[in-house]
Amino acid sequence: MSNRPGSPLFLARRSYRFRRLMDAVRLLPVMALAFWLVPLLWPVPDTVADPKIMTSHALRYVFGVWLGMILLALFLWRRTARKIAQEYQS
Amino acid sequence: MVSLNQLIAVCLLYVVGLFAVAFAAERAAVKGRGDWLLRSPLVYTLSLSIYCTGWTFYGAVGYAARSGLEYVTIYLGPSLVLIGWWWLLRRLVRIGRSHRVTSVADLISSRYGKSNLLAILVTVMAVIGVTPYIALQLQSVTLSLSIFAAPPNLAGGTADPINTAQAAFWVAVGLGLFTVLFGTRNLNVNERHHGVVIAIAVEAIVKLLALIAVGVFVVWGLAGGLTEAMAQIDRSDIGVWQVDGGRWAALTLLAAAALICLPRMFQVLVVENDDERHLQIASWAFPLYLMMMSLFVVPIAVVGLNLLPEGSNPDLFVLSLPLSQGQNNLAMLAFLGGFSSATSMVIVATLALSTMVSNHIVMPIWLAFGQGTVQQSGDVRHVVILSRRLSILFIIALGYSYYRASGGSGALAAIGTISFGGVAQFLPVLLGGVFWRGATRTGAVFGLCIGFALWIFTMLLPSFGPGAALSAQTFEHGLFGLSWLRPEALFGVSGLDPTVHAVVWSLSLNTLAFILGSLVSFPTPMERLQGAQFVNIFDHSSPARGWTASEAGTEDLMIMAQRILGPNEAQAFFRAQARLQEKAEGLPEPTPRFVQALERELAASVGAATAHAMVAQLVGGASVSVRDLLAVADESAQMLEYSSQLEIKSRELSDTAEKLRGANDKLTQLSHQKDSFLSQISHELRTPMTSIRSFSEILRDAQALSPEEKTRYASIIHSETIRLTRLLDDLLGLSVLENGAVTLNREHGSLRDVLDLAVTTGKAANTGAIQIIRDLHSEDVMLETDFDRLAQVFINLITNAQKYCVADVPELRINVVRHDDHVAIDFIDNGAGIDPASRALIFEKFSRVPGQGGEGAGLGLAICREIITRLQGDIVYLPDVAGTGFRVTLPIGPHSDTPDNIQIAASA
């Protein structure tokens, strides 16, 4: 039968999910920017005694964020690409 | 040890290989094969990698060796832009596709009303801005060659250092040749340079592999594993985070801006984009590429600092490290990687710039001078192609000159930053154009000029060093001795890092001038139209603008198109357009849609502004129609208008529905009326007919009838016949009246005469005695009307009163009241009046007040109403009087309307 009780709910849920994913697509660069501006807060030592951040730590942080963003973008692409293409066509 | 000759041989082999790949790709594209690869997201992403130039390949390591992690900002900025593709790149790509934009200058000029001035401005700025960048590539290739000629850590140093100027020259010549060969083969930019793109994709892979190979060698081969490498990094000079916050932010911004504004990046990002979907794939793939390119930079820098002798150029660690370890093949691969980085950048950059120069500078000038009339026959394409080739050579020559002028000594990263700063000046105008409808051409010109002047003064000229372009005195005391005009401390703000200082001042004042200029100026219609289309690109992607003039002869357009597109292409295009217009043969009509399509086709070859100018020459005059301007009208106004239109429409709909319902009700009622009319009439006809038939049968069949009886029966038949005749006469009269086919016989006369006649006739009918009370004096009213008809109405009213007045002493009062333009005649008796429920129906046909006797057919009052309506008067029942009252209202003034030539057949 065409009007199963569950199907409208399912559809609404899917388009709802798509919208939230698109929100994530829009927000991702903001998040990346925020993370990459964190180094502005790191101390720059003038003397040996000052607190300092080691370069290896900074490397792990910057590249970790980078990789995270790439994976998130990849995930979002997998989940939204088809629907976006459909919307382009319509 | 690799000899220089070996190196050059490998290098040439590599170039030949690239030629072959590019050539094969062109062939495949021509034959329509290999689309899966040529138009794949992989190739798109790889072609974006021309962002990673010789600067990335060599310079980043040098940068890291000098300033630690700061180098990474150059890749973070572009990663941010790509990850945020939804915000800006998506728009740019859509705009680029729907407006067939050929370059960043084309986009800006197109947005601001197809302004040639802006196109020229942006082109000149781009050429100046990119020149240091091209010099940087020449420098990186030359440096890498020189290190092979005089390698480090080798005893003796027998090899002669090469002549760098000469080497740079030959590199420049080679690059120019490759670009000319593959970049200007086809004219139509939107057909894209498949050969070049494929060659670049191959180079992208080579440089990534080379850098990773060196990185892997350094980390696992030299440093002894990842953990050890990390420890080594922390022990080194750059082991502690020392990045200045201002530089970190400013360089990230600069790199992000450069990714969008650099002509070559715009070329691969927007112009060569085949499919908008590729953008989202690139949104993770390109950051991934950038991350891999920068992954091993710090380890290479640190290991290089540790292993190589003091004073080695850190820009060349990528090469000198493997060389010093005797890894010749790795060094060769690294060299090819660097060579790839440098060459791919120069090729695409010169290609993009040459398109801009030829479209926005050479073509307009060529059009303006002599040959400028586009109707002239002959092929224009060779002019375009020639101008592109010359532009390529010119730009490369410019880069070479900069290289020579700067002495080829600066750190690669510093040169690259200068270039970024120059093209970043397009950013405010670009963003404003895409997101802000209020941005105007005047504002754009102001912003660009101020930003660019500041860039030259604070970044470009100081880069040559004190005493070269700017005197040492200017550095010390400011321009013209004005202390607030010091190139590295504008407005007395000193102590800033020079790069941050230049970026902050130039971009902020640029933006300010742009916004202020836009706020105070007023855009032309074309600007507003383009602005609306650019900003709302996703609302109306299809262009709404059209040429209004249709005077443009299709022949002229054809001649022009042939000269630019080539005869075959132009003819094919015209045929396709003719088919679209459903013309079997011949040239298409110069409809606005067709001219629009042609302009776009031309724009792909010569740029929007030039194409517009050429078409304008033929079509002439305004190209903005009222409809276009409507499109520019404020969004909210449009919305308001739309919703109010909706409201009106829905109101109209409900009105119409209401009317339809009313009409339906009336029709139903009429149908009922017709039914009851028919049944009434058959009843009315049947009654007298029955008695006529019965009595006539008696007369015929009965033998023994007395003469009295015969006379009685005959007189019954006679009276019934009379009744029947009267009924038929009434029906006929009513139908004539209702059809409007009545003719009035107008006369001039007194109301009193009519009433006299009516009263006399009414009394003669002798249906019952009634006292008639009149005021003869008030009846002296002269009328211009049909007196016979009027008398008929009055008689009807009087006889009705006689028949139906139930008072003991029946009495009828006739009052005449004269007004300005009409006279009211009331007939009021002292009877019982008419039941309120029946009042609405008394003027209808066959309606008889229930409970009353009488033999009438119920047509009298219906006839009265028809007659009075014809006489342009009115007859109503008076509800507020004691008894039954009717009021007849008649106009007094003379009037004439219906023709008076058909005699009415009815009688009372």
PDB file of N, CA, C and O in Angstrom, chain B residues 45-92:
ATOM      1  N   THR B  45      41.183  18.556  -9.366  1.00  0.00           N
ATOM      2  CA  THR B  45      41.916  18.787  -8.116  1.00  0.00           C
ATOM      3  C   THR B  45      43.412  18.918  -8.366  1.00  0.00           C
ATOM      4  O   THR B  45      44.070  19.799  -7.810  1.00  0.00           O
ATOM      5  N   LEU B  46      43.923  18.036  -9.217  1.00  0.00           N
ATOM      6  CA  LEU B  46      45.365  18.093  -9.487  1.00  0.00           C
ATOM      7  C   LEU B  46      45.743  19.399 -10.174  1.00  0.00           C
ATOM      8  O   LEU B  46      46.813  19.951  -9.940  1.00  0.00           O
ATOM      9  N   SER B  47      44.836  19.894 -11.039  1.00  0.00           N
ATOM     10  CA  SER B  47      45.192  21.135 -11.726  1.00  0.00           C
ATOM     11  C   SER B  47      45.201  22.301 -10.739  1.00  0.00           C
ATOM     12  O   SER B  47      45.904  23.287 -10.941  1.00  0.00           O
ATOM     13  N   LEU B  48      44.425  22.171  -9.647  1.00  0.00           N
ATOM     14  CA  LEU B  48      44.486  23.219  -8.625  1.00  0.00           C
ATOM     15  C   LEU B  48      45.873  23.287  -7.991  1.00  0.00           C
ATOM     16  O   LEU B  48      46.253  24.303  -7.417  1.00  0.00           O
ATOM     17  N   SER B  49      46.603  22.181  -8.110  1.00  0.00           N
ATOM     18  CA  SER B  49      47.884  22.124  -7.422  1.00  0.00           C
ATOM     19  C   SER B  49      48.906  23.079  -8.002  1.00  0.00           C
ATOM     20  O   SER B  49      50.000  23.198  -7.460  1.00  0.00           O
ATOM     21  N   ILE B  50      48.580  23.804  -9.071  1.00  0.00           N
ATOM     22  CA  ILE B  50      49.549  24.816  -9.515  1.00  0.00           C
ATOM     23  C   ILE B  50      49.681  25.901  -8.471  1.00  0.00           C
ATOM     24  O   ILE B  50      50.526  26.779  -8.582  1.00  0.00           O
ATOM     25  N   TYR B  51      48.813  25.819  -7.451  1.00  0.00           N
ATOM     26  CA  TYR B  51      49.040  26.723  -6.331  1.00  0.00           C
ATOM     27  C   TYR B  51      50.414  26.449  -5.723  1.00  0.00           C
ATOM     28  O   TYR B  51      51.088  27.349  -5.240  1.00  0.00           O
ATOM     29  N   CYS B  52      50.805  25.160  -5.733  1.00  0.00           N
ATOM     30  CA  CYS B  52      52.100  24.782  -5.159  1.00  0.00           C
ATOM     31  C   CYS B  52      53.164  24.958  -6.228  1.00  0.00           C
ATOM     32  O   CYS B  52      53.323  24.123  -7.105  1.00  0.00           O
ATOM     33  N   THR B  53      53.880  26.050  -6.134  1.00  0.00           N
ATOM     34  CA  THR B  53      54.855  26.381  -7.167  1.00  0.00           C
ATOM     35  C   THR B  53      56.242  26.038  -6.671  1.00  0.00           C
ATOM     36  O   THR B  53      56.409  25.335  -5.680  1.00  0.00           O
ATOM     37  N   GLY B  54      57.235  26.577  -7.367  1.00  0.00           N
ATOM     38  CA  GLY B  54      58.607  26.436  -6.921  1.00  0.00           C
ATOM     39  C   GLY B  54      58.778  26.983  -5.509  1.00  0.00           C
ATOM     40  O   GLY B  54      59.609  26.501  -4.733  1.00  0.00           O
ATOM     41  N   TRP B  55      57.977  27.971  -5.193  1.00  0.00           N
ATOM     42  CA  TRP B  55      58.019  28.515  -3.841  1.00  0.00           C
ATOM     43  C   TRP B  55      57.702  27.419  -2.824  1.00  0.00           C
ATOM     44  O   TRP B  55      58.419  27.220  -1.837  1.00  0.00           O
ATOM     45  N   THR B  56      56.611  26.659  -3.088  1.00  0.00           N
ATOM     46  CA  THR B  56      56.244  25.592  -2.174  1.00  0.00           C
ATOM     47  C   THR B  56      57.349  24.557  -2.111  1.00  0.00           C
ATOM     48  O   THR B  56      57.753  24.099  -1.048  1.00  0.00           O
ATOM     49  N   PHE B  57      57.809  24.196  -3.307  1.00  0.00           N
ATOM     50  CA  PHE B  57      58.687  23.050  -3.382  1.00  0.00           C
ATOM     51  C   PHE B  57      60.021  23.331  -2.703  1.00  0.00           C
ATOM     52  O   PHE B  57      60.505  22.534  -1.905  1.00  0.00           O
ATOM     53  N   TYR B  58      60.593  24.472  -3.035  1.00  0.00           N
ATOM     54  CA  TYR B  58      61.888  24.812  -2.424  1.00  0.00           C
ATOM     55  C   TYR B  58      61.715  25.786  -1.278  1.00  0.00           C
ATOM     56  O   TYR B  58      62.284  25.640  -0.215  1.00  0.00           O
ATOM     57  N   GLY B  59      60.893  26.808  -1.555  1.00  0.00           N
ATOM     58  CA  GLY B  59      60.808  27.940  -0.637  1.00  0.00           C
ATOM     59  C   GLY B  59      60.261  27.579   0.730  1.00  0.00           C
ATOM     60  O   GLY B  59      60.679  28.153   1.735  1.00  0.00           O
ATOM     61  N   ALA B  60      59.309  26.632   0.765  1.00  0.00           N
ATOM     62  CA  ALA B  60      58.691  26.329   2.041  1.00  0.00           C
ATOM     63  C   ALA B  60      59.719  25.806   3.032  1.00  0.00           C
ATOM     64  O   ALA B  60      59.701  26.170   4.215  1.00  0.00           O
ATOM     65  N   VAL B  61      60.637  24.964   2.555  1.00  0.00           N
ATOM     66  CA  VAL B  61      61.664  24.433   3.454  1.00  0.00           C
ATOM     67  C   VAL B  61      62.549  25.571   3.945  1.00  0.00           C
ATOM     68  O   VAL B  61      62.878  25.669   5.142  1.00  0.00           O
ATOM     69  N   GLY B  62      62.926  26.446   3.017  1.00  0.00           N
ATOM     70  CA  GLY B  62      63.723  27.592   3.416  1.00  0.00           C
ATOM     71  C   GLY B  62      62.976  28.453   4.426  1.00  0.00           C
ATOM     72  O   GLY B  62      63.533  28.920   5.424  1.00  0.00           O
ATOM     73  N   TYR B  63      61.707  28.636   4.157  1.00  0.00           N
ATOM     74  CA  TYR B  63      60.843  29.437   5.028  1.00  0.00           C
ATOM     75  C   TYR B  63      60.831  28.810   6.423  1.00  0.00           C
ATOM     76  O   TYR B  63      61.032  29.489   7.451  1.00  0.00           O
ATOM     77  N   ALA B  64      60.630  27.484   6.468  1.00  0.00           N
ATOM     78  CA  ALA B  64      60.560  26.807   7.758  1.00  0.00           C
ATOM     79  C   ALA B  64      61.900  26.897   8.479  1.00  0.00           C
ATOM     80  O   ALA B  64      61.955  27.092   9.697  1.00  0.00           O
ATOM     81  N   ALA B  65      62.998  26.777   7.720  1.00  0.00           N
ATOM     82  CA  ALA B  65      64.302  26.842   8.355  1.00  0.00           C
ATOM     83  C   ALA B  65      64.541  28.221   8.963  1.00  0.00           C
ATOM     84  O   ALA B  65      65.244  28.359   9.965  1.00  0.00           O
ATOM     85  N   ARG B  66      63.932  29.236   8.351  1.00  0.00           N
ATOM     86  CA  ARG B  66      64.143  30.595   8.851  1.00  0.00           C
ATOM     87  C   ARG B  66      63.149  30.961   9.953  1.00  0.00           C
ATOM     88  O   ARG B  66      63.494  31.570  10.941  1.00  0.00           O
ATOM     89  N   SER B  67      61.847  30.619   9.738  1.00  0.00           N
ATOM     90  CA  SER B  67      60.844  31.122  10.684  1.00  0.00           C
ATOM     91  C   SER B  67      59.955  30.027  11.261  1.00  0.00           C
ATOM     92  O   SER B  67      58.836  30.322  11.684  1.00  0.00           O
ATOM     93  N   GLY B  68      60.382  28.801  11.258  1.00  0.00           N
ATOM     94  CA  GLY B  68      59.580  27.759  11.904  1.00  0.00           C
ATOM     95  C   GLY B  68      58.273  27.481  11.172  1.00  0.00           C
ATOM     96  O   GLY B  68      58.214  27.480   9.943  1.00  0.00           O
ATOM     97  N   LEU B  69      57.213  27.308  11.970  1.00  0.00           N
ATOM     98  CA  LEU B  69      55.953  26.816  11.398  1.00  0.00           C
ATOM     99  C   LEU B  69      55.182  27.857  10.596  1.00  0.00           C
ATOM    100  O   LEU B  69      54.128  27.552  10.062  1.00  0.00           O
ATOM    101  N   GLU B  70      55.695  29.066  10.526  1.00  0.00           N
ATOM    102  CA  GLU B  70      54.925  30.116   9.858  1.00  0.00           C
ATOM    103  C   GLU B  70      54.596  29.751   8.406  1.00  0.00           C
ATOM    104  O   GLU B  70      53.572  30.152   7.871  1.00  0.00           O
ATOM    105  N   TYR B  71      55.463  28.966   7.791  1.00  0.00           N
ATOM    106  CA  TYR B  71      55.254  28.627   6.375  1.00  0.00           C
ATOM    107  C   TYR B  71      53.884  27.998   6.132  1.00  0.00           C
ATOM    108  O   TYR B  71      53.302  28.105   5.051  1.00  0.00           O
ATOM    109  N   VAL B  72      53.358  27.328   7.159  1.00  0.00           N
ATOM    110  CA  VAL B  72      52.145  26.557   6.956  1.00  0.00           C
ATOM    111  C   VAL B  72      50.935  27.457   6.669  1.00  0.00           C
ATOM    112  O   VAL B  72      49.950  27.031   6.082  1.00  0.00           O
ATOM    113  N   THR B  73      51.010  28.730   7.045  1.00  0.00           N
ATOM    114  CA  THR B  73      49.886  29.646   6.778  1.00  0.00           C
ATOM    115  C   THR B  73      49.580  29.727   5.287  1.00  0.00           C
ATOM    116  O   THR B  73      48.430  29.899   4.902  1.00  0.00           O
ATOM    117  N   ILE B  74      50.634  29.599   4.484  1.00  0.00           N
ATOM    118  CA  ILE B  74      50.450  29.721   3.036  1.00  0.00           C
ATOM    119  C   ILE B  74      49.520  28.608   2.518  1.00  0.00           C
ATOM    120  O   ILE B  74      48.898  28.725   1.470  1.00  0.00           O
ATOM    121  N   TYR B  75      49.422  27.509   3.286  1.00  0.00           N
ATOM    122  CA  TYR B  75      48.544  26.410   2.852  1.00  0.00           C
ATOM    123  C   TYR B  75      47.254  26.366   3.641  1.00  0.00           C
ATOM    124  O   TYR B  75      46.272  25.788   3.185  1.00  0.00           O
ATOM    125  N   LEU B  76      47.285  26.959   4.836  1.00  0.00           N
ATOM    126  CA  LEU B  76      46.058  26.971   5.624  1.00  0.00           C
ATOM    127  C   LEU B  76      45.004  27.868   4.977  1.00  0.00           C
ATOM    128  O   LEU B  76      43.816  27.528   4.926  1.00  0.00           O
ATOM    129  N   GLY B  77      45.443  29.012   4.468  1.00  0.00           N
ATOM    130  CA  GLY B  77      44.493  29.934   3.839  1.00  0.00           C
ATOM    131  C   GLY B  77      43.709  29.268   2.720  1.00  0.00           C
ATOM    132  O   GLY B  77      42.479  29.214   2.756  1.00  0.00           O
ATOM    133  N   PRO B  78      44.401  28.704   1.723  1.00  0.00           N
ATOM    134  CA  PRO B  78      43.676  28.024   0.639  1.00  0.00           C
ATOM    135  C   PRO B  78      42.818  26.866   1.143  1.00  0.00           C
ATOM    136  O   PRO B  78      41.712  26.653   0.641  1.00  0.00           O
ATOM    137  N   SER B  79      43.317  26.123   2.152  1.00  0.00           N
ATOM    138  CA  SER B  79      42.498  25.026   2.673  1.00  0.00           C
ATOM    139  C   SER B  79      41.180  25.562   3.210  1.00  0.00           C
ATOM    140  O   SER B  79      40.116  24.979   2.982  1.00  0.00           O
ATOM    141  N   LEU B  80      41.277  26.682   3.910  1.00  0.00           N
ATOM    142  CA  LEU B  80      40.051  27.283   4.445  1.00  0.00           C
ATOM    143  C   LEU B  80      39.083  27.640   3.332  1.00  0.00           C
ATOM    144  O   LEU B  80      37.884  27.374   3.422  1.00  0.00           O
ATOM    145  N   VAL B  81      39.606  28.259   2.278  1.00  0.00           N
ATOM    146  CA  VAL B  81      38.728  28.671   1.174  1.00  0.00           C
ATOM    147  C   VAL B  81      38.066  27.452   0.536  1.00  0.00           C
ATOM    148  O   VAL B  81      36.868  27.448   0.248  1.00  0.00           O
ATOM    149  N   LEU B  82      38.847  26.391   0.370  1.00  0.00           N
ATOM    150  CA  LEU B  82      38.275  25.192  -0.258  1.00  0.00           C
ATOM    151  C   LEU B  82      37.256  24.526   0.658  1.00  0.00           C
ATOM    152  O   LEU B  82      36.188  24.102   0.220  1.00  0.00           O
ATOM    153  N   ILE B  83      37.596  24.429   1.954  1.00  0.00           N
ATOM    154  CA  ILE B  83      36.639  23.818   2.881  1.00  0.00           C
ATOM    155  C   ILE B  83      35.363  24.661   2.924  1.00  0.00           C
ATOM    156  O   ILE B  83      34.260  24.141   3.053  1.00  0.00           O
ATOM    157  N   GLY B  84      35.523  25.967   2.781  1.00  0.00           N
ATOM    158  CA  GLY B  84      34.344  26.835   2.752  1.00  0.00           C
ATOM    159  C   GLY B  84      33.829  27.063   1.352  1.00  0.00           C
ATOM    160  O   GLY B  84      33.306  28.131   1.056  1.00  0.00           O
ATOM    161  N   TRP B  85      33.940  26.058   0.504  1.00  0.00           N
ATOM    162  CA  TRP B  85      33.556  26.206  -0.912  1.00  0.00           C
ATOM    163  C   TRP B  85      32.128  26.700  -1.056  1.00  0.00           C
ATOM    164  O   TRP B  85      31.789  27.412  -1.997  1.00  0.00           O
ATOM    165  N   TRP B  86      31.260  26.302  -0.107  1.00  0.00           N
ATOM    166  CA  TRP B  86      29.852  26.635  -0.242  1.00  0.00           C
ATOM    167  C   TRP B  86      29.631  28.137  -0.252  1.00  0.00           C
ATOM    168  O   TRP B  86      28.739  28.642  -0.907  1.00  0.00           O
ATOM    169  N   TRP B  87      30.500  28.845   0.470  1.00  0.00           N
ATOM    170  CA  TRP B  87      30.263  30.280   0.621  1.00  0.00           C
ATOM    171  C   TRP B  87      30.644  31.056  -0.624  1.00  0.00           C
ATOM    172  O   TRP B  87      29.874  31.884  -1.095  1.00  0.00           O
ATOM    173  N   LEU B  88      31.841  30.829  -1.140  1.00  0.00           N
ATOM    174  CA  LEU B  88      32.335  31.726  -2.193  1.00  0.00           C
ATOM    175  C   LEU B  88      32.583  31.006  -3.519  1.00  0.00           C
ATOM    176  O   LEU B  88      32.085  31.426  -4.557  1.00  0.00           O
ATOM    177  N   LEU B  89      33.339  29.890  -3.465  1.00  0.00           N
ATOM    178  CA  LEU B  89      33.753  29.266  -4.720  1.00  0.00           C
ATOM    179  C   LEU B  89      32.554  28.811  -5.537  1.00  0.00           C
ATOM    180  O   LEU B  89      32.529  28.941  -6.760  1.00  0.00           O
ATOM    181  N   ARG B  90      31.541  28.300  -4.842  1.00  0.00           N
ATOM    182  CA  ARG B  90      30.350  27.831  -5.542  1.00  0.00           C
ATOM    183  C   ARG B  90      29.738  28.972  -6.352  1.00  0.00           C
ATOM    184  O   ARG B  90      29.353  28.813  -7.502  1.00  0.00           O
ATOM    185  N   ARG B  91      29.671  30.142  -5.723  1.00  0.00           N
ATOM    186  CA  ARG B  91      29.134  31.305  -6.425  1.00  0.00           C
ATOM    187  C   ARG B  91      30.011  31.685  -7.607  1.00  0.00           C
ATOM    188  O   ARG B  91      29.517  31.948  -8.711  1.00  0.00           O
ATOM    189  N   LEU B  92      31.322  31.722  -7.347  1.00  0.00           N
ATOM    190  CA  LEU B  92      32.224  32.147  -8.418  1.00  0.00           C
ATOM    191  C   LEU B  92      32.110  31.209  -9.610  1.00  0.00           C
ATOM    192  O   LEU B  92      32.056  31.648 -10.762  1.00  0.00           O
TER     193      LEU B  92
END
